[in-house]
């Protein structure tokens, strides 16, 4: 491919800034693949980076400039824009577990699970924030376990319970890391077009999209760190890092054979190619050792690195081994590392593979350097830059404020809410507080009112927490509203108020239920509080009426000139009269020997009311009505045996052979007829 025919605007320039070296790759997209045009590989002249972290910005910038100038010389084009990646060393990971109380009567839905996860991630962010300063970006998280009422469960959806829990692994990138990388690029005269993470870049290159449905662990073993990414269900679900890699082996060699770091690095590389290795130690003496001897020296370190990587993979993967492991990076060829790693993960050796550039199916590397697995990540950086819109951050407007999200993957409303620092509790309303109490010995519960769910709208369309957000989207969230607390009243627990109405001294009286709360008499519409003991009584006897409605229990009650006993059941429409006369207060003429107090009291009533009576004919029988100055038709039921409470048809009222009403006035000698007329069908 002739460089003169290439439009400089089509060039894609990517840098992989590692602990030991920097790789620069320039290419173009052709036939839907990234074609490498030229590359440059340079090592740091000094240890300006340790464990993937920039310690000397100026020194790193100088190497970047050299790589850039080398590529510009080959291309004949000035490079201005660059794509880079932050090392996994900078990622901060935390494992947290949170509990959430929920409505026991409501099925668990997606929004509830999302809020639970979001709460866990927020807690993880707080833990990481205590250990580092500055703004954090969540680059991913995965759920290790869910719990329902304290018991481990596979999925919470559609279950019911009182308490749910989630244990998550969340990974964050400090903004300060981004700033240091930008500083290096600025000193090199380059503008960052796209920023990603090295584990994501390595996964993009080494694991084809169709394989990401599987549970795969990818390990980018560099000089200072071993970066880990876990894929599952078509996405990267977890990231991690082990601060051990190729330099660990190099340092063991340097200590064992008394060499400087660079000489030890040469010995490490040579032991894979030569049987015998010659070198000069720090004392200036020439030495010769066998590769077999070197391998024995480094074997304990290889086992140590493998064990820590395996443990980290299992931790990130929810306590289990993945289906397969892919190794990339310069340290991927460390002797015995692949074999020990397979053993520690309990995987067949064929499921632990070293991936080189030849396995990156979306790239053409005919004009590339022979970098093998070392050059995989830089290809991934380029591939991600091609797929993205050319920005390391996307800006989304949330409730009128612009929120920046690190453009490392597809983002959802949940990521937006998390980055904005919104309290997850605002998204899930709670049912109002319920009240438990006892009604007539039976335990009852008045449930609080249901909450109003949060509403999420993206660009005017109703969405959910799982909905994807893109650069420039406008998101409006109306927070959930908690339900009102239960406000039970006694009247709510009276199924039917059977009031009895009767006449007491010619005044209409209603006997309603009597209510006691915790022993105190209250109205029937009184409010009930938590733990109250409610007693509802339906009085219907003379004794109960006296007990609950009359302060003077010595009052006697009479009907039809007869005293009513306490167990008399008051009927609808009864005409009852009270007599407050005590035997000790009676005139001497009524203190007749042999007569009881009850009989004398009724005789007193007769004498008092003797002038208030009329005689009428009821159903053919002569009947005397007493006790009132005036009588109406309804009064006859106090003097005849006629049960109105059990209808036997249509009641017929006749007064002097004419239809009558209940309140027609009666006079001396009137003829009254009352009877049931059966319906005719």
PDB file of C-alpha atoms in Angstrom, residues 393-406 416-417 420 469-476:
ATOM      1  CA  UNK A 393     -16.092  10.628  27.317  1.00  0.00           C
ATOM      2  CA  UNK A 394     -19.741  10.964  26.384  1.00  0.00           C
ATOM      3  CA  UNK A 395     -21.879  13.779  27.732  1.00  0.00           C
ATOM      4  CA  UNK A 396     -25.469  13.134  28.759  1.00  0.00           C
ATOM      5  CA  UNK A 397     -27.872  15.694  30.201  1.00  0.00           C
ATOM      6  CA  UNK A 398     -29.575  14.459  33.361  1.00  0.00           C
ATOM      7  CA  UNK A 399     -32.322  16.644  34.835  1.00  0.00           C
ATOM      8  CA  UNK A 400     -30.699  19.704  33.290  1.00  0.00           C
ATOM      9  CA  UNK A 401     -27.097  18.927  34.333  1.00  0.00           C
ATOM     10  CA  UNK A 402     -24.408  17.537  32.015  1.00  0.00           C
ATOM     11  CA  UNK A 403     -22.872  14.258  33.231  1.00  0.00           C
ATOM     12  CA  UNK A 404     -19.677  12.839  31.666  1.00  0.00           C
ATOM     13  CA  UNK A 405     -19.319   9.065  31.338  1.00  0.00           C
ATOM     14  CA  UNK A 406     -16.068   7.276  30.535  1.00  0.00           C
ATOM     15  CA  UNK A 416     -25.659   7.716  34.491  1.00  0.00           C
ATOM     16  CA  UNK A 417     -27.386   7.770  37.865  1.00  0.00           C
ATOM     17  CA  UNK A 420     -24.254  11.665  38.948  1.00  0.00           C
ATOM     18  CA  UNK A 469     -27.782   6.248  26.884  1.00  0.00           C
ATOM     19  CA  UNK A 470     -25.670   7.825  24.163  1.00  0.00           C
ATOM     20  CA  UNK A 471     -23.702  10.993  23.718  1.00  0.00           C
ATOM     21  CA  UNK A 472     -26.022  13.993  23.632  1.00  0.00           C
ATOM     22  CA  UNK A 473     -29.047  12.224  25.120  1.00  0.00           C
ATOM     23  CA  UNK A 474     -31.375  14.171  27.392  1.00  0.00           C
ATOM     24  CA  UNK A 475     -32.576  12.149  30.367  1.00  0.00           C
ATOM     25  CA  UNK A 476     -35.226  13.262  32.824  1.00  0.00           C
TER      26      UNK A 476
END
